C-alpha positions as semicolon CSV with decimal commas, in nm:
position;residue;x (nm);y (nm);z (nm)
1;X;0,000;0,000;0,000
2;X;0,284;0,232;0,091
3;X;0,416;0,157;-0,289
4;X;0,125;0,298;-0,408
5;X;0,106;0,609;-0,251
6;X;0,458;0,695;-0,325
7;X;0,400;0,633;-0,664
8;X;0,116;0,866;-0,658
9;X;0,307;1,134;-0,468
10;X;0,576;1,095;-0,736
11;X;0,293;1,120;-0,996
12;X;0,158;1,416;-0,852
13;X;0,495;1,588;-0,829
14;X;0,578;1,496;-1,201
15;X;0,243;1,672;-1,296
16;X;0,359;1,996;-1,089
17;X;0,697;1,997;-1,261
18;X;0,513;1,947;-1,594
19;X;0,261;2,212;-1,507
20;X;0,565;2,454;-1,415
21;X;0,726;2,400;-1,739
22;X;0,417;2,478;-1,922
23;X;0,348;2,831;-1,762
24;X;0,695;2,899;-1,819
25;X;0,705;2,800;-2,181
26;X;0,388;3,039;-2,230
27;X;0,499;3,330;-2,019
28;X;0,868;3,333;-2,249
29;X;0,620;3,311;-2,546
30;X;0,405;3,577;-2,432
31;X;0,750;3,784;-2,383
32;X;0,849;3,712;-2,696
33;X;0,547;3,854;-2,870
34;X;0,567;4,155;-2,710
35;X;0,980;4,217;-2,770
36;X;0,872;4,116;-3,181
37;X;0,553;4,365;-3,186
38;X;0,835;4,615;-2,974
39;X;1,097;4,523;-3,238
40;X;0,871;4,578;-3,541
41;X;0,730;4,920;-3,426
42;X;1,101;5,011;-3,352
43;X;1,188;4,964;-3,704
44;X;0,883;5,095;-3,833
45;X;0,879;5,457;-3,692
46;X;1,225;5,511;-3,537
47;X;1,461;5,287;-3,741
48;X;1,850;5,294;-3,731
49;X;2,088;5,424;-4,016
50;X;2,178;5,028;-4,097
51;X;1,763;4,945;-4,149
52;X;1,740;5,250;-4,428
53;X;2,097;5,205;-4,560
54;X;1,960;4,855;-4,598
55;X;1,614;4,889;-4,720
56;X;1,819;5,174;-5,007
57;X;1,996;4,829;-5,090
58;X;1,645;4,684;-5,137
59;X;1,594;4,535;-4,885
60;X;1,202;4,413;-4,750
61;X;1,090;4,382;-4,416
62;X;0,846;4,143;-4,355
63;X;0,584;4,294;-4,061
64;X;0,390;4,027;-3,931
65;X;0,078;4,044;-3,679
66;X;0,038;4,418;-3,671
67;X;-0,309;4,645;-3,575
68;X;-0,433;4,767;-3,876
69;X;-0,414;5,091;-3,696
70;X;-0,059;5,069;-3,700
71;X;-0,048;5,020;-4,037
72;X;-0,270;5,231;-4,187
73;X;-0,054;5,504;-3,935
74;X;0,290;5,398;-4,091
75;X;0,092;5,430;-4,450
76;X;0,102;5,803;-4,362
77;X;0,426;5,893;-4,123
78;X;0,641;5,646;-4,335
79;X;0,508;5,665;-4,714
80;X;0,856;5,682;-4,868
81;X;0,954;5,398;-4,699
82;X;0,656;5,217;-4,810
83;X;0,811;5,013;-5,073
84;X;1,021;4,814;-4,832
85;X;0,741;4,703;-4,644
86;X;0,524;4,402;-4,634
87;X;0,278;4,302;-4,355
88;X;0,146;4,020;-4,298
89;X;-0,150;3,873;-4,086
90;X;-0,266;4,214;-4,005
91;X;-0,506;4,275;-3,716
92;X;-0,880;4,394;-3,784
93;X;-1,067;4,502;-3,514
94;X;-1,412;4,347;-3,515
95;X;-1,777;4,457;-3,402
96;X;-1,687;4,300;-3,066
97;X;-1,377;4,499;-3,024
98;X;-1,176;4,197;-2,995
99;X;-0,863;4,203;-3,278
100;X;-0,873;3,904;-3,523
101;X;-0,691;3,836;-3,865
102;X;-0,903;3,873;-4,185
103;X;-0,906;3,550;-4,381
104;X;-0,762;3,635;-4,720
105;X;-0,915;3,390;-4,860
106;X;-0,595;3,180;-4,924
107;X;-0,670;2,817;-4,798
């Protein structure tokens, strides 16, 4: 009888390591979304001399996950820089007020 309940403690302690692990893997996630959305809007409003000596090279930056807001914003503040841009999976906000991404329609 003893066996069994150790194996259960162990059992239960396994499930509170796993648990751990999980919250940690989604609070580094949830980090990392906010340092790429802090990244992207760095770039897109206050970028270095190396992002426009690159984007004169041609280079495209790919914006991903973006409020439309934003966008439609860096349409006007950043128009000559337009060309170099490309965003992706853009945020609509919806009747509820909750922000979703439009289906393009690409399946």
């Amino acid at each position: 009888m003893n066996t069994h309940l150790n194996t259960n403690n162990g059992s239960k302690s396994h499930l509170k390591g796993i648990n751990s692990l999980i919250v940690m893997v989604l609070l580094v996630a949830s980090a990392s979304v906010h340092a790429t959305d802090d990244y992207q809007l760095k770039v897109l409003f206050t970028p270095s001399e190396t992002n426009l000596e690159a984007e004169s090279k041609g280079r495209v930056m790919i914006y991903d996950g973006l409020k439309s807001e934003t966008v439609d914003l860096v349409m006007n503040e950043q128009f000559r820089r337009i060309d170099n841009m490309m965003f992706v999976r853009t945020q609509y906000v919806q009747e509820s007020g909750e922000y979703e991404v439009e289906d393009d329609g690409c399946d």
